[in-house]
């Protein structure tokens, strides 16, 4: 399969690995948004959150916690942004699920929470929540 992250997992493409477990690897992002930006990736190919089996997801999230803690301690990070994108509309570029760990410092100039915050209409919010709840499985 022509998947850059599968190639990294198979060792065909080099990467600076931080963690290599049975089900999960973590490696440094080649275009770091901050010092220590890394990606935690399940070894079995799954494009997104909708496709990944629960067991692979659980292992990935566990590894995210370990890596986030290690990055925070190693780099004296003041915060960690954890980001995961699904689909082109959400700006996902690599179609192999991955979770970004982005160490943060006060006034580091990064802004990942600058979407517009405006007072919502409670009736509309409740109606949307009701629709979502109907689809919970
Ligand atoms: P996303 O799909 O979540 O938008 O972002 C994909 C991320 O993967 C980007 O941050 C990009 O820099 C990173 N990336 C893409 N190709 C490679 C690669 O070959 N090696 C590494 N280490 N990171 C990559
Ligand atoms: Zn893949």
mmCIF file of N, CA and C and ligand atoms in Angstrom:
data_model
loop_
_atom_site.group_PDB
_atom_site.id
_atom_site.type_symbol
_atom_site.label_atom_id
_atom_site.label_comp_id
_atom_site.label_asym_id
_atom_site.label_seq_id
_atom_site.Cartn_x
_atom_site.Cartn_y
_atom_site.Cartn_z
ATOM 1 N N UNK A 1 0.860 -1.208 0.000
ATOM 2 C CA UNK A 1 0.000 0.000 0.000
ATOM 3 C C UNK A 1 0.888 1.247 0.000
ATOM 4 N N UNK A 2 0.447 2.251 -0.724
ATOM 5 C CA UNK A 2 1.263 3.453 -0.841
ATOM 6 C C UNK A 2 0.944 4.417 0.306
ATOM 7 N N UNK A 3 1.365 4.009 1.510
ATOM 8 C CA UNK A 3 1.066 4.830 2.691
ATOM 9 C C UNK A 3 2.392 5.172 3.360
ATOM 10 N N UNK A 4 2.686 6.447 3.482
ATOM 11 C CA UNK A 4 3.982 6.880 4.022
ATOM 12 C C UNK A 4 4.199 6.367 5.449
ATOM 13 N N UNK A 5 3.145 6.335 6.255
ATOM 14 C CA UNK A 5 3.333 5.883 7.638
ATOM 15 C C UNK A 5 3.518 4.356 7.695
ATOM 16 N N UNK A 6 2.851 3.601 6.804
ATOM 17 C CA UNK A 6 3.102 2.150 6.735
ATOM 18 C C UNK A 6 4.553 1.910 6.326
ATOM 19 N N UNK A 7 5.072 2.757 5.429
ATOM 20 C CA UNK A 7 6.479 2.597 5.009
ATOM 21 C C UNK A 7 7.426 2.880 6.171
ATOM 22 N N UNK A 8 7.095 3.859 6.991
ATOM 23 C CA UNK A 8 7.918 4.138 8.187
ATOM 24 C C UNK A 8 7.846 2.928 9.131
ATOM 25 N N UNK A 9 6.645 2.398 9.319
ATOM 26 C CA UNK A 9 6.459 1.242 10.217
ATOM 27 C C UNK A 9 7.253 0.035 9.696
ATOM 28 N N UNK A 10 7.256 -0.146 8.378
ATOM 29 C CA UNK A 10 7.981 -1.283 7.773
ATOM 30 C C UNK A 10 9.487 -1.030 7.648
ATOM 31 N N UNK A 11 9.927 0.174 7.994
ATOM 32 C CA UNK A 11 11.346 0.488 7.923
ATOM 33 C C UNK A 11 11.821 0.879 6.528
ATOM 34 N N UNK A 12 10.896 1.051 5.579
ATOM 35 C CA UNK A 12 11.280 1.430 4.207
ATOM 36 C C UNK A 12 11.625 2.913 4.117
ATOM 37 N N UNK A 13 11.029 3.704 5.008
ATOM 38 C CA UNK A 13 11.294 5.148 5.046
ATOM 39 C C UNK A 13 11.815 5.448 6.450
ATOM 40 N N UNK A 14 12.917 6.196 6.544
ATOM 41 C CA UNK A 14 13.466 6.460 7.881
ATOM 42 C C UNK A 14 12.611 7.438 8.693
ATOM 43 N N UNK A 15 12.678 7.300 9.992
ATOM 44 C CA UNK A 15 12.013 8.248 10.896
ATOM 45 C C UNK A 15 12.775 8.231 12.210
ATOM 46 N N UNK A 16 12.682 9.318 12.923
ATOM 47 C CA UNK A 16 13.327 9.404 14.240
ATOM 48 C C UNK A 16 12.327 8.872 15.266
ATOM 49 N N UNK A 17 12.508 7.602 15.620
ATOM 50 C CA UNK A 17 11.535 6.936 16.495
ATOM 51 C C UNK A 17 11.776 7.268 17.961
ATOM 52 N N UNK A 18 10.672 7.373 18.663
ATOM 53 C CA UNK A 18 10.717 7.639 20.102
ATOM 54 C C UNK A 18 10.261 6.396 20.851
ATOM 55 N N UNK A 19 9.345 5.652 20.252
ATOM 56 C CA UNK A 19 8.765 4.488 20.927
ATOM 57 C C UNK A 19 8.408 3.453 19.854
ATOM 58 N N UNK A 20 8.670 2.189 20.162
ATOM 59 C CA UNK A 20 8.358 1.118 19.210
ATOM 60 C C UNK A 20 7.801 -0.057 20.000
ATOM 61 N N UNK A 21 6.480 -0.207 19.971
ATOM 62 C CA UNK A 21 5.810 -1.263 20.724
ATOM 63 C C UNK A 21 5.192 -2.267 19.754
ATOM 64 N N UNK A 22 4.528 -3.272 20.285
ATOM 65 C CA UNK A 22 3.908 -4.290 19.425
ATOM 66 C C UNK A 22 2.879 -3.668 18.469
ATOM 67 N N UNK A 23 2.057 -2.787 18.985
ATOM 68 C CA UNK A 23 0.952 -2.267 18.167
ATOM 69 C C UNK A 23 1.103 -0.807 17.750
ATOM 70 N N UNK A 24 2.096 -0.137 18.320
ATOM 71 C CA UNK A 24 2.175 1.322 18.162
ATOM 72 C C UNK A 24 3.619 1.783 17.995
ATOM 73 N N UNK A 25 3.808 2.799 17.132
ATOM 74 C CA UNK A 25 5.102 3.486 17.148
ATOM 75 C C UNK A 25 4.859 4.986 17.339
ATOM 76 N N UNK A 26 5.909 5.661 17.773
ATOM 77 C CA UNK A 26 5.865 7.125 17.848
ATOM 78 C C UNK A 26 7.161 7.630 17.254
ATOM 79 N N UNK A 27 7.051 8.664 16.421
ATOM 80 C CA UNK A 27 8.253 9.250 15.815
ATOM 81 C C UNK A 27 8.083 10.757 15.710
ATOM 82 N N UNK A 28 9.218 11.443 15.530
ATOM 83 C CA UNK A 28 9.189 12.899 15.476
ATOM 84 C C UNK A 28 8.586 13.364 14.145
ATOM 85 N N UNK A 29 7.761 14.392 14.202
ATOM 86 C CA UNK A 29 7.175 14.976 12.983
ATOM 87 C C UNK A 29 8.282 15.710 12.203
ATOM 88 N N UNK A 30 8.309 15.503 10.872
ATOM 89 C CA UNK A 30 9.378 16.164 10.098
ATOM 90 C C UNK A 30 9.137 17.661 9.906
ATOM 91 N N UNK A 31 7.927 18.104 10.168
ATOM 92 C CA UNK A 31 7.631 19.546 10.083
ATOM 93 C C UNK A 31 7.103 20.003 11.437
ATOM 94 N N UNK A 32 7.979 20.051 12.435
ATOM 95 C CA UNK A 32 7.469 20.277 13.796
ATOM 96 C C UNK A 32 6.828 21.648 13.997
ATOM 97 N N UNK A 33 5.635 21.628 14.596
ATOM 98 C CA UNK A 33 4.950 22.879 14.938
ATOM 99 C C UNK A 33 5.531 23.476 16.205
ATOM 100 N N UNK A 34 6.171 22.628 17.019
ATOM 101 C CA UNK A 34 6.848 23.131 18.224
ATOM 102 C C UNK A 34 7.981 22.160 18.521
ATOM 103 N N UNK A 35 8.854 22.537 19.449
ATOM 104 C CA UNK A 35 9.963 21.665 19.840
ATOM 105 C C UNK A 35 9.391 20.385 20.458
ATOM 106 N N UNK A 36 9.701 19.238 19.860
ATOM 107 C CA UNK A 36 9.217 17.974 20.413
ATOM 108 C C UNK A 36 7.946 17.448 19.773
ATOM 109 N N UNK A 37 7.479 18.114 18.721
ATOM 110 C CA UNK A 37 6.260 17.650 18.015
ATOM 111 C C UNK A 37 6.475 16.216 17.529
ATOM 112 N N UNK A 38 5.647 15.317 17.991
ATOM 113 C CA UNK A 38 5.763 13.912 17.564
ATOM 114 C C UNK A 38 4.405 13.342 17.207
ATOM 115 N N UNK A 39 4.446 12.181 16.551
ATOM 116 C CA UNK A 39 3.217 11.529 16.103
ATOM 117 C C UNK A 39 3.160 10.125 16.686
ATOM 118 N N UNK A 40 2.026 9.766 17.225
ATOM 119 C CA UNK A 40 1.829 8.415 17.755
ATOM 120 C C UNK A 40 0.906 7.691 16.776
ATOM 121 N N UNK A 41 1.371 6.509 16.305
ATOM 122 C CA UNK A 41 0.730 5.883 15.141
ATOM 123 C C UNK A 41 0.503 4.384 15.388
ATOM 124 N N UNK A 42 -0.728 3.906 15.187
ATOM 125 C CA UNK A 42 -0.952 2.457 15.287
ATOM 126 C C UNK A 42 -0.256 1.752 14.129
ATOM 127 N N UNK A 43 0.315 0.562 14.388
ATOM 128 C CA UNK A 43 1.050 -0.124 13.320
ATOM 129 C C UNK A 43 0.115 -0.706 12.253
ATOM 130 N N UNK A 44 -1.055 -1.174 12.670
ATOM 131 C CA UNK A 44 -2.008 -1.689 11.674
ATOM 132 C C UNK A 44 -2.648 -0.508 10.964
ATOM 133 N N UNK A 45 -2.651 -0.547 9.623
ATOM 134 C CA UNK A 45 -3.184 0.592 8.878
ATOM 135 C C UNK A 45 -4.675 0.768 9.140
ATOM 136 N N UNK A 46 -5.042 1.965 9.552
ATOM 137 C CA UNK A 46 -6.451 2.364 9.653
ATOM 138 C C UNK A 46 -6.460 3.835 9.289
ATOM 139 N N UNK A 47 -7.394 4.213 8.427
ATOM 140 C CA UNK A 47 -7.332 5.580 7.919
ATOM 141 C C UNK A 47 -7.695 6.621 8.967
ATOM 142 N N UNK A 48 -8.662 6.285 9.798
ATOM 143 C CA UNK A 48 -9.176 7.323 10.704
ATOM 144 C C UNK A 48 -9.868 6.685 11.910
ATOM 145 N N UNK A 49 -10.442 7.531 12.743
ATOM 146 C CA UNK A 49 -11.074 7.086 13.999
ATOM 147 C C UNK A 49 -12.250 6.137 13.741
ATOM 148 N N UNK A 50 -12.852 6.267 12.557
ATOM 149 C CA UNK A 50 -14.024 5.432 12.254
ATOM 150 C C UNK A 50 -13.615 4.008 11.881
ATOM 151 N N UNK A 51 -12.392 3.857 11.393
ATOM 152 C CA UNK A 51 -11.965 2.549 10.881
ATOM 153 C C UNK A 51 -11.117 1.744 11.857
ATOM 154 N N UNK A 52 -10.515 2.414 12.829
ATOM 155 C CA UNK A 52 -9.554 1.695 13.678
ATOM 156 C C UNK A 52 -10.281 0.783 14.677
ATOM 157 N N UNK A 53 -9.816 -0.472 14.836
ATOM 158 C CA UNK A 53 -10.404 -1.341 15.856
ATOM 159 C C UNK A 53 -10.102 -0.793 17.255
ATOM 160 N N UNK A 54 -11.025 -1.082 18.180
ATOM 161 C CA UNK A 54 -10.910 -0.544 19.552
ATOM 162 C C UNK A 54 -9.578 -0.912 20.200
ATOM 163 N N UNK A 55 -9.108 -2.150 19.949
ATOM 164 C CA UNK A 55 -7.882 -2.605 20.618
ATOM 165 C C UNK A 55 -6.674 -1.786 20.154
ATOM 166 N N UNK A 56 -6.599 -1.505 18.855
ATOM 167 C CA UNK A 56 -5.497 -0.678 18.347
ATOM 168 C C UNK A 56 -5.611 0.750 18.874
ATOM 169 N N UNK A 57 -6.841 1.241 18.951
ATOM 170 C CA UNK A 57 -7.053 2.605 19.449
ATOM 171 C C UNK A 57 -6.646 2.711 20.919
ATOM 172 N N UNK A 58 -7.030 1.705 21.693
ATOM 173 C CA UNK A 58 -6.701 1.725 23.122
ATOM 174 C C UNK A 58 -5.178 1.749 23.305
ATOM 175 N N UNK A 59 -4.464 0.909 22.527
ATOM 176 C CA UNK A 59 -3.002 0.869 22.630
ATOM 177 C C UNK A 59 -2.414 2.218 22.211
ATOM 178 N N UNK A 60 -3.011 2.838 21.202
ATOM 179 C CA UNK A 60 -2.502 4.122 20.708
ATOM 180 C C UNK A 60 -2.691 5.211 21.760
ATOM 181 N N UNK A 61 -3.857 5.238 22.372
ATOM 182 C CA UNK A 61 -4.132 6.276 23.375
ATOM 183 C C UNK A 61 -3.240 6.092 24.611
ATOM 184 N N UNK A 62 -3.003 4.829 24.985
ATOM 185 C CA UNK A 62 -2.085 4.571 26.100
ATOM 186 C C UNK A 62 -0.691 5.109 25.788
ATOM 187 N N UNK A 63 -0.242 4.873 24.555
ATOM 188 C CA UNK A 63 1.088 5.351 24.148
ATOM 189 C C UNK A 63 1.112 6.879 24.105
ATOM 190 N N UNK A 64 -0.003 7.486 23.730
ATOM 191 C CA UNK A 64 -0.081 8.953 23.716
ATOM 192 C C UNK A 64 0.160 9.489 25.121
ATOM 193 N N UNK A 65 -0.451 8.862 26.102
ATOM 194 C CA UNK A 65 -0.271 9.348 27.477
ATOM 195 C C UNK A 65 1.197 9.237 27.898
ATOM 196 N N UNK A 66 1.815 8.100 27.585
ATOM 197 C CA UNK A 66 3.229 7.918 27.957
ATOM 198 C C UNK A 66 4.119 8.948 27.272
ATOM 199 N N UNK A 67 3.895 9.130 25.966
ATOM 200 C CA UNK A 67 4.751 10.055 25.196
ATOM 201 C C UNK A 67 4.526 11.496 25.645
ATOM 202 N N UNK A 68 3.283 11.846 25.930
ATOM 203 C CA UNK A 68 2.985 13.217 26.347
ATOM 204 C C UNK A 68 3.685 13.512 27.676
ATOM 205 N N UNK A 69 3.631 12.541 28.583
ATOM 206 C CA UNK A 69 4.265 12.712 29.896
ATOM 207 C C UNK A 69 5.782 12.827 29.723
ATOM 208 N N UNK A 70 6.348 11.958 28.876
ATOM 209 C CA UNK A 70 7.799 11.965 28.654
ATOM 210 C C UNK A 70 8.236 13.283 28.013
ATOM 211 N N UNK A 71 7.463 13.773 27.040
ATOM 212 C CA UNK A 71 7.821 15.021 26.358
ATOM 213 C C UNK A 71 7.733 16.193 27.340
ATOM 214 N N UNK A 72 6.694 16.184 28.166
ATOM 215 C CA UNK A 72 6.508 17.265 29.147
ATOM 216 C C UNK A 72 7.704 17.313 30.100
ATOM 217 N N UNK A 73 8.107 16.131 30.569
ATOM 218 C CA UNK A 73 9.214 16.072 31.528
ATOM 219 C C UNK A 73 10.552 16.404 30.852
ATOM 220 N N UNK A 74 10.772 15.829 29.672
ATOM 221 C CA UNK A 74 12.075 15.989 29.003
ATOM 222 C C UNK A 74 12.315 17.426 28.569
ATOM 223 N N UNK A 75 11.243 18.094 28.168
ATOM 224 C CA UNK A 75 11.397 19.428 27.567
ATOM 225 C C UNK A 75 10.894 20.545 28.475
ATOM 226 N N UNK A 76 10.491 20.173 29.681
ATOM 227 C CA UNK A 76 9.890 21.151 30.593
ATOM 228 C C UNK A 76 8.748 21.903 29.932
ATOM 229 N N UNK A 77 7.946 21.168 29.197
ATOM 230 C CA UNK A 77 6.804 21.800 28.529
ATOM 231 C C UNK A 77 5.794 22.260 29.580
ATOM 232 N N UNK A 78 5.150 23.367 29.279
ATOM 233 C CA UNK A 78 4.150 23.889 30.224
ATOM 234 C C UNK A 78 2.751 23.369 29.896
ATOM 235 N N UNK A 79 2.617 22.834 28.695
ATOM 236 C CA UNK A 79 1.344 22.254 28.276
ATOM 237 C C UNK A 79 1.601 21.331 27.099
ATOM 238 N N UNK A 80 0.624 20.497 26.773
ATOM 239 C CA UNK A 80 0.756 19.609 25.604
ATOM 240 C C UNK A 80 -0.569 19.678 24.846
ATOM 241 N N UNK A 81 -0.489 20.032 23.581
ATOM 242 C CA UNK A 81 -1.681 19.966 22.724
ATOM 243 C C UNK A 81 -1.699 18.595 22.063
ATOM 244 N N UNK A 82 -2.839 17.916 22.152
ATOM 245 C CA UNK A 82 -3.004 16.600 21.519
ATOM 246 C C UNK A 82 -4.081 16.754 20.451
ATOM 247 N N UNK A 83 -3.714 16.348 19.228
ATOM 248 C CA UNK A 83 -4.564 16.670 18.070
ATOM 249 C C UNK A 83 -4.689 15.449 17.173
ATOM 250 N N UNK A 84 -5.877 15.208 16.673
ATOM 251 C CA UNK A 84 -6.082 14.061 15.773
ATOM 252 C C UNK A 84 -7.152 14.451 14.764
ATOM 253 N N UNK A 85 -6.830 14.323 13.481
ATOM 254 C CA UNK A 85 -7.704 14.819 12.419
ATOM 255 C C UNK A 85 -8.307 13.656 11.632
ATOM 256 N N UNK A 86 -9.537 13.824 11.195
ATOM 257 C CA UNK A 86 -10.231 12.773 10.437
ATOM 258 C C UNK A 86 -10.872 13.357 9.197
ATOM 259 N N UNK A 87 -10.284 13.049 8.044
ATOM 260 C CA UNK A 87 -10.861 13.494 6.776
ATOM 261 C C UNK A 87 -10.277 14.816 6.304
ATOM 262 N N UNK A 88 -10.318 14.982 4.976
ATOM 263 C CA UNK A 88 -9.722 16.183 4.378
ATOM 264 C C UNK A 88 -10.345 17.470 4.919
ATOM 265 N N UNK A 89 -11.649 17.423 5.230
ATOM 266 C CA UNK A 89 -12.327 18.626 5.714
ATOM 267 C C UNK A 89 -11.777 19.069 7.059
ATOM 268 N N UNK A 90 -11.128 18.130 7.772
ATOM 269 C CA UNK A 90 -10.547 18.486 9.071
ATOM 270 C C UNK A 90 -9.049 18.767 8.948
ATOM 271 N N UNK A 91 -8.558 18.821 7.690
ATOM 272 C CA UNK A 91 -7.131 19.074 7.397
ATOM 273 C C UNK A 91 -6.238 17.854 7.579
ATOM 274 N N UNK A 92 -6.822 16.646 7.635
ATOM 275 C CA UNK A 92 -5.976 15.437 7.662
ATOM 276 C C UNK A 92 -5.259 15.321 6.319
ATOM 277 N N UNK A 93 -3.936 15.173 6.383
ATOM 278 C CA UNK A 93 -3.140 15.042 5.154
ATOM 279 C C UNK A 93 -2.747 13.583 4.939
ATOM 280 N N UNK A 94 -2.211 12.941 5.973
ATOM 281 C CA UNK A 94 -1.761 11.546 5.838
ATOM 282 C C UNK A 94 -2.919 10.615 6.237
ATOM 283 N N UNK A 95 -3.400 9.792 5.297
ATOM 284 C CA UNK A 95 -4.573 8.961 5.594
ATOM 285 C C UNK A 95 -4.233 7.664 6.323
ATOM 286 N N UNK A 96 -3.480 7.787 7.397
ATOM 287 C CA UNK A 96 -3.188 6.678 8.331
ATOM 288 C C UNK A 96 -3.290 7.334 9.706
ATOM 289 N N UNK A 97 -4.223 6.865 10.508
ATOM 290 C CA UNK A 97 -4.511 7.544 11.776
ATOM 291 C C UNK A 97 -3.233 7.843 12.561
ATOM 292 N N UNK A 98 -3.169 9.044 13.077
ATOM 293 C CA UNK A 98 -2.026 9.436 13.900
ATOM 294 C C UNK A 98 -2.488 10.500 14.880
ATOM 295 N N UNK A 99 -1.832 10.523 16.024
ATOM 296 C CA UNK A 99 -2.180 11.513 17.051
ATOM 297 C C UNK A 99 -0.963 12.404 17.269
ATOM 298 N N UNK A 100 -1.172 13.694 17.075
ATOM 299 C CA UNK A 100 -0.093 14.670 17.256
ATOM 300 C C UNK A 100 0.086 14.959 18.738
ATOM 301 N N UNK A 101 1.344 14.969 19.168
ATOM 302 C CA UNK A 101 1.684 15.452 20.513
ATOM 303 C C UNK A 101 2.525 16.702 20.301
ATOM 304 N N UNK A 102 2.004 17.834 20.729
ATOM 305 C CA UNK A 102 2.666 19.115 20.455
ATOM 306 C C UNK A 102 2.951 19.818 21.782
ATOM 307 N N UNK A 103 4.218 19.749 22.230
ATOM 308 C CA UNK A 103 4.558 20.444 23.480
ATOM 309 C C UNK A 103 4.328 21.953 23.341
ATOM 310 N N UNK A 104 3.882 22.554 24.443
ATOM 311 C CA UNK A 104 3.518 23.974 24.406
ATOM 312 C C UNK A 104 4.131 24.744 25.578
ATOM 313 N N UNK A 105 4.371 26.006 25.329
ATOM 314 C CA UNK A 105 4.869 26.925 26.353
ATOM 315 C C UNK A 105 4.034 28.185 26.300
ATOM 316 N N UNK A 106 3.900 28.837 27.435
ATOM 317 C CA UNK A 106 3.149 30.103 27.456
ATOM 318 C C UNK A 106 3.768 31.055 26.449
ATOM 319 N N UNK A 107 2.920 31.760 25.733
ATOM 320 C CA UNK A 107 3.373 32.745 24.750
ATOM 321 C C UNK A 107 4.289 32.140 23.678
ATOM 322 N N UNK A 108 4.033 30.863 23.297
ATOM 323 C CA UNK A 108 4.869 30.259 22.251
ATOM 324 C C UNK A 108 4.405 30.659 20.846
ATOM 325 N N UNK A 109 3.364 31.446 20.786
ATOM 326 C CA UNK A 109 2.927 31.985 19.496
ATOM 327 C C UNK A 109 2.070 31.023 18.698
ATOM 328 N N UNK A 110 1.976 29.756 19.154
ATOM 329 C CA UNK A 110 1.120 28.807 18.439
ATOM 330 C C UNK A 110 -0.327 29.075 18.836
ATOM 331 N N UNK A 111 -1.213 28.921 17.882
ATOM 332 C CA UNK A 111 -2.608 29.140 18.221
ATOM 333 C C UNK A 111 -3.443 28.040 17.594
ATOM 334 N N UNK A 112 -3.884 27.122 18.427
ATOM 335 C CA UNK A 112 -4.694 26.020 17.897
ATOM 336 C C UNK A 112 -6.085 26.048 18.479
ATOM 337 N N UNK A 113 -6.389 27.118 19.165
ATOM 338 C CA UNK A 113 -7.733 27.204 19.730
ATOM 339 C C UNK A 113 -8.335 28.562 19.385
ATOM 340 N N UNK A 114 -8.031 28.992 18.147
ATOM 341 C CA UNK A 114 -8.499 30.326 17.777
ATOM 342 C C UNK A 114 -9.766 30.283 16.920
ATOM 343 N N UNK A 115 -10.486 29.132 17.004
ATOM 344 C CA UNK A 115 -11.754 29.149 16.306
ATOM 345 C C UNK A 115 -12.699 30.086 17.031
ATOM 346 N N UNK A 116 -13.655 30.588 16.274
ATOM 347 C CA UNK A 116 -14.515 31.648 16.808
ATOM 348 C C UNK A 116 -15.353 31.129 17.978
ATOM 349 N N UNK A 117 -15.320 31.835 19.098
ATOM 350 C CA UNK A 117 -16.129 31.479 20.259
ATOM 351 C C UNK A 117 -17.237 32.509 20.351
ATOM 352 N N UNK A 118 -18.435 32.091 20.024
ATOM 353 C CA UNK A 118 -19.537 33.035 20.178
ATOM 354 C C UNK A 118 -20.701 32.346 20.877
ATOM 355 N N UNK A 119 -21.440 33.116 21.604
ATOM 356 C CA UNK A 119 -22.559 32.584 22.380
ATOM 357 C C UNK A 119 -23.483 31.774 21.470
ATOM 358 N N UNK A 120 -23.785 30.524 21.899
ATOM 359 C CA UNK A 120 -24.667 29.686 21.090
ATOM 360 C C UNK A 120 -26.128 29.864 21.473
ATOM 361 N N UNK A 121 -26.972 29.386 20.573
ATOM 362 C CA UNK A 121 -28.419 29.385 20.822
ATOM 363 C C UNK A 121 -28.736 28.064 21.535
ATOM 364 N N UNK A 122 -29.156 28.124 22.815
ATOM 365 C CA UNK A 122 -29.312 26.903 23.614
ATOM 366 C C UNK A 122 -30.300 25.925 22.986
ATOM 367 N N UNK A 123 -31.350 26.418 22.358
ATOM 368 C CA UNK A 123 -32.327 25.510 21.739
ATOM 369 C C UNK A 123 -31.674 24.730 20.608
ATOM 370 N N UNK A 124 -30.872 25.425 19.788
ATOM 371 C CA UNK A 124 -30.167 24.749 18.680
ATOM 372 C C UNK A 124 -29.156 23.746 19.226
ATOM 373 N N UNK A 125 -28.430 24.140 20.280
ATOM 374 C CA UNK A 125 -27.423 23.251 20.871
ATOM 375 C C UNK A 125 -28.096 21.980 21.399
ATOM 376 N N UNK A 126 -29.210 22.138 22.083
ATOM 377 C CA UNK A 126 -29.920 20.978 22.634
ATOM 378 C C UNK A 126 -30.440 20.066 21.528
ATOM 379 N N UNK A 127 -30.922 20.679 20.453
ATOM 380 C CA UNK A 127 -31.453 19.910 19.327
ATOM 381 C C UNK A 127 -30.349 19.078 18.661
ATOM 382 N N UNK A 128 -29.173 19.693 18.510
ATOM 383 C CA UNK A 128 -28.026 18.984 17.908
ATOM 384 C C UNK A 128 -27.594 17.840 18.827
ATOM 385 N N UNK A 129 -27.525 18.111 20.145
ATOM 386 C CA UNK A 129 -27.135 17.069 21.109
ATOM 387 C C UNK A 129 -28.113 15.898 21.050
ATOM 388 N N UNK A 130 -29.401 16.201 20.921
ATOM 389 C CA UNK A 130 -30.416 15.133 20.844
ATOM 390 C C UNK A 130 -30.161 14.264 19.614
ATOM 391 N N UNK A 131 -29.860 14.911 18.457
ATOM 392 C CA UNK A 131 -29.603 14.150 17.222
ATOM 393 C C UNK A 131 -28.364 13.269 17.370
ATOM 394 N N UNK A 132 -27.312 13.821 17.988
ATOM 395 C CA UNK A 132 -26.076 13.043 18.163
ATOM 396 C C UNK A 132 -26.357 11.852 19.079
ATOM 397 N N UNK A 133 -27.087 12.082 20.172
ATOM 398 C CA UNK A 133 -27.374 11.012 21.128
ATOM 399 C C UNK A 133 -28.135 9.862 20.469
ATOM 400 N N UNK A 134 -28.992 10.194 19.508
ATOM 401 C CA UNK A 134 -29.749 9.152 18.804
ATOM 402 C C UNK A 134 -28.822 8.227 18.005
ATOM 403 N N UNK A 135 -27.631 8.743 17.663
ATOM 404 C CA UNK A 135 -26.698 7.934 16.858
ATOM 405 C C UNK A 135 -25.614 7.266 17.689
ATOM 406 N N UNK A 136 -25.633 7.467 19.013
ATOM 407 C CA UNK A 136 -24.616 6.812 19.851
ATOM 408 C C UNK A 136 -24.842 5.307 19.834
ATOM 409 N N UNK A 137 -23.749 4.552 19.622
ATOM 410 C CA UNK A 137 -23.929 3.099 19.615
ATOM 411 C C UNK A 137 -23.157 2.495 20.776
HETATM 412 P P1 LIG B 1 -2.149 15.570 9.364
HETATM 413 O O1 LIG B 1 -2.481 14.429 8.423
HETATM 414 O O2 LIG B 1 -2.593 15.301 10.770
HETATM 415 O O3 LIG B 1 -2.661 16.890 8.855
HETATM 416 O O4 LIG B 1 -0.587 15.762 9.411
HETATM 417 C C1 LIG B 1 0.341 14.823 8.984
HETATM 418 C C2 LIG B 1 1.651 15.097 9.700
HETATM 419 O O5 LIG B 1 2.574 14.116 9.298
HETATM 420 C C3 LIG B 1 2.249 16.458 9.399
HETATM 421 O O6 LIG B 1 2.501 17.138 10.621
HETATM 422 C C4 LIG B 1 3.520 16.119 8.654
HETATM 423 O O7 LIG B 1 4.587 17.008 8.951
HETATM 424 C C5 LIG B 1 3.830 14.715 9.112
HETATM 425 N N1 LIG B 1 4.530 13.929 8.119
HETATM 426 C C6 LIG B 1 4.162 13.757 6.824
HETATM 427 N N2 LIG B 1 5.025 12.949 6.186
HETATM 428 C C7 LIG B 1 5.964 12.589 7.105
HETATM 429 C C8 LIG B 1 7.124 11.754 7.038
HETATM 430 O O8 LIG B 1 7.475 11.187 6.011
HETATM 431 N N3 LIG B 1 7.845 11.623 8.184
HETATM 432 C C9 LIG B 1 7.495 12.234 9.349
HETATM 433 N N4 LIG B 1 8.281 12.036 10.397
HETATM 434 N N5 LIG B 1 6.404 13.020 9.451
HETATM 435 C C10 LIG B 1 5.648 13.202 8.340
HETATM 436 ZN ZN1 LIG B 2 -0.725 3.129 6.524
#
